[in-house]
mmCIF file of C-alpha atoms in Angstrom:
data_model
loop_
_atom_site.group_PDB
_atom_site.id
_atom_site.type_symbol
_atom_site.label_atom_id
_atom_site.label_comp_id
_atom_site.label_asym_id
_atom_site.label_seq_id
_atom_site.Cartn_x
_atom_site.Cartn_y
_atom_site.Cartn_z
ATOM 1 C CA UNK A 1 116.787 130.123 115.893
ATOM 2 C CA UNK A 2 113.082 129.320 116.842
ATOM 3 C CA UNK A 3 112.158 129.910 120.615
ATOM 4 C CA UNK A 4 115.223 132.838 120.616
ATOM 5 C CA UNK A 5 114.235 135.573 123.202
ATOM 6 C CA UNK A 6 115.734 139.078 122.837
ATOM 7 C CA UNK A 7 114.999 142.049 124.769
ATOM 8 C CA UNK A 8 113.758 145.345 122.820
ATOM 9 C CA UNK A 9 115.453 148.540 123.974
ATOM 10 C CA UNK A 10 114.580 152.187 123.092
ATOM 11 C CA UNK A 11 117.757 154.329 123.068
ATOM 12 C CA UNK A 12 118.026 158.351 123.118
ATOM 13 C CA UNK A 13 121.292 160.529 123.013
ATOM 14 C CA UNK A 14 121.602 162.327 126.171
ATOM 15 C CA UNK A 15 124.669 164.900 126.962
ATOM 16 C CA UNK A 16 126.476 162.888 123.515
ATOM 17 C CA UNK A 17 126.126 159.510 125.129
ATOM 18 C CA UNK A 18 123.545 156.865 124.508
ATOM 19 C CA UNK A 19 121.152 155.962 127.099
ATOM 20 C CA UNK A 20 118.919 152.764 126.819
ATOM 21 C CA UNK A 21 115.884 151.670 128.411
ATOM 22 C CA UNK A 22 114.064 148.439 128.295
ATOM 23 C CA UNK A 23 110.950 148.757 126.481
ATOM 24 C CA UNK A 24 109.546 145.476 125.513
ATOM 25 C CA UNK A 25 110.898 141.161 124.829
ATOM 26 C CA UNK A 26 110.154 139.412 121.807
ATOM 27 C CA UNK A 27 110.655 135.354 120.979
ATOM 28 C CA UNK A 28 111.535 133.777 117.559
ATOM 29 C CA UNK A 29 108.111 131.680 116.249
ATOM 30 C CA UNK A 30 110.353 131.247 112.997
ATOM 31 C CA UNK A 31 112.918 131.656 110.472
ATOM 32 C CA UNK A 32 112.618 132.454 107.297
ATOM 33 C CA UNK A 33 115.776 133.148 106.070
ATOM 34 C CA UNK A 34 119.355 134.575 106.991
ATOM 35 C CA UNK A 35 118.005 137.916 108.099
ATOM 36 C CA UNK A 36 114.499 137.537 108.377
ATOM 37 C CA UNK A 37 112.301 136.334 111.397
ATOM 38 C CA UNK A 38 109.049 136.232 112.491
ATOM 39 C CA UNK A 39 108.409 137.276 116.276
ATOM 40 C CA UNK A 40 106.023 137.055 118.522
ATOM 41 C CA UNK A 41 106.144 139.892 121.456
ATOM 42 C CA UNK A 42 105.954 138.608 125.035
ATOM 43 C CA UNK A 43 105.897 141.992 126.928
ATOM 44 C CA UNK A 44 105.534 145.861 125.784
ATOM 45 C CA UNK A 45 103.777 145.505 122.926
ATOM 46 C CA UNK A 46 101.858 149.482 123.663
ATOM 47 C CA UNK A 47 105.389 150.629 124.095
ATOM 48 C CA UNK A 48 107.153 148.887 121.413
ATOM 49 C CA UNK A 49 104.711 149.861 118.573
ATOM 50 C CA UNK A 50 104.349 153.605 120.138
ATOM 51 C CA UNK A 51 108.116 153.958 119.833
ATOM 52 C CA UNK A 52 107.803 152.556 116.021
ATOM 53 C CA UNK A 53 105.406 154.895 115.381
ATOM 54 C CA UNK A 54 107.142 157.767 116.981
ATOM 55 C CA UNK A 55 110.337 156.584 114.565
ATOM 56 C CA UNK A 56 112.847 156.277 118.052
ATOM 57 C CA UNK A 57 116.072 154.279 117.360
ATOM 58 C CA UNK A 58 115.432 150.647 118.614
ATOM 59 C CA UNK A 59 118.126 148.206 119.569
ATOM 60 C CA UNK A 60 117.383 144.377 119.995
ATOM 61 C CA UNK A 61 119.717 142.484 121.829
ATOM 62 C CA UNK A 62 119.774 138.584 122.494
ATOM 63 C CA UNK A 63 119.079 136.998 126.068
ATOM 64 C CA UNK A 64 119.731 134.012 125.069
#
C-alpha cells in the first residue's frame, strides 16, 4: 500500500549460510498493480544502485 516502508538488504553466502546487511529503505509513492510499485528511496541510494549494478542478491523486507 502507498506510504509502505521496507528496508533493502544485500545478502552474501558466507561458510554456506546467508549473511545480510542493511543497505538502504525505500517507501511506496504508489501502486500500480498486484506486483508492481513505484518507490521512492529514503536512505542508501549510492549503495543500493552500486549493489544493482554489481548484480548482488537483494532482499526487501517490510517494516511496516
Amino acid at each position: 500500500y502507498n506510504g509502505m516502508h521496507f528496508y533493502v538488504y544485500s545478502v552474501k553466502t558466507i561458510a554456506g549460510k546467508e549473511a545480510k546487511t542493511e543497505i538502504g529503505r525505500i517507501k511506496i509513492t504508489e501502486v500500480q498493480g498486484d506486483d508492481v510499485s513505484l518507490c521512492k528511496v529514503t536512505k542508501g541510494g549510492a549503495d543500493i544502485k552500486t549493489s544493482i549494478d554489481a548484480g548482488a542478491k537483494l532482499l526487501i523486507m517490510s517494516r511496516d
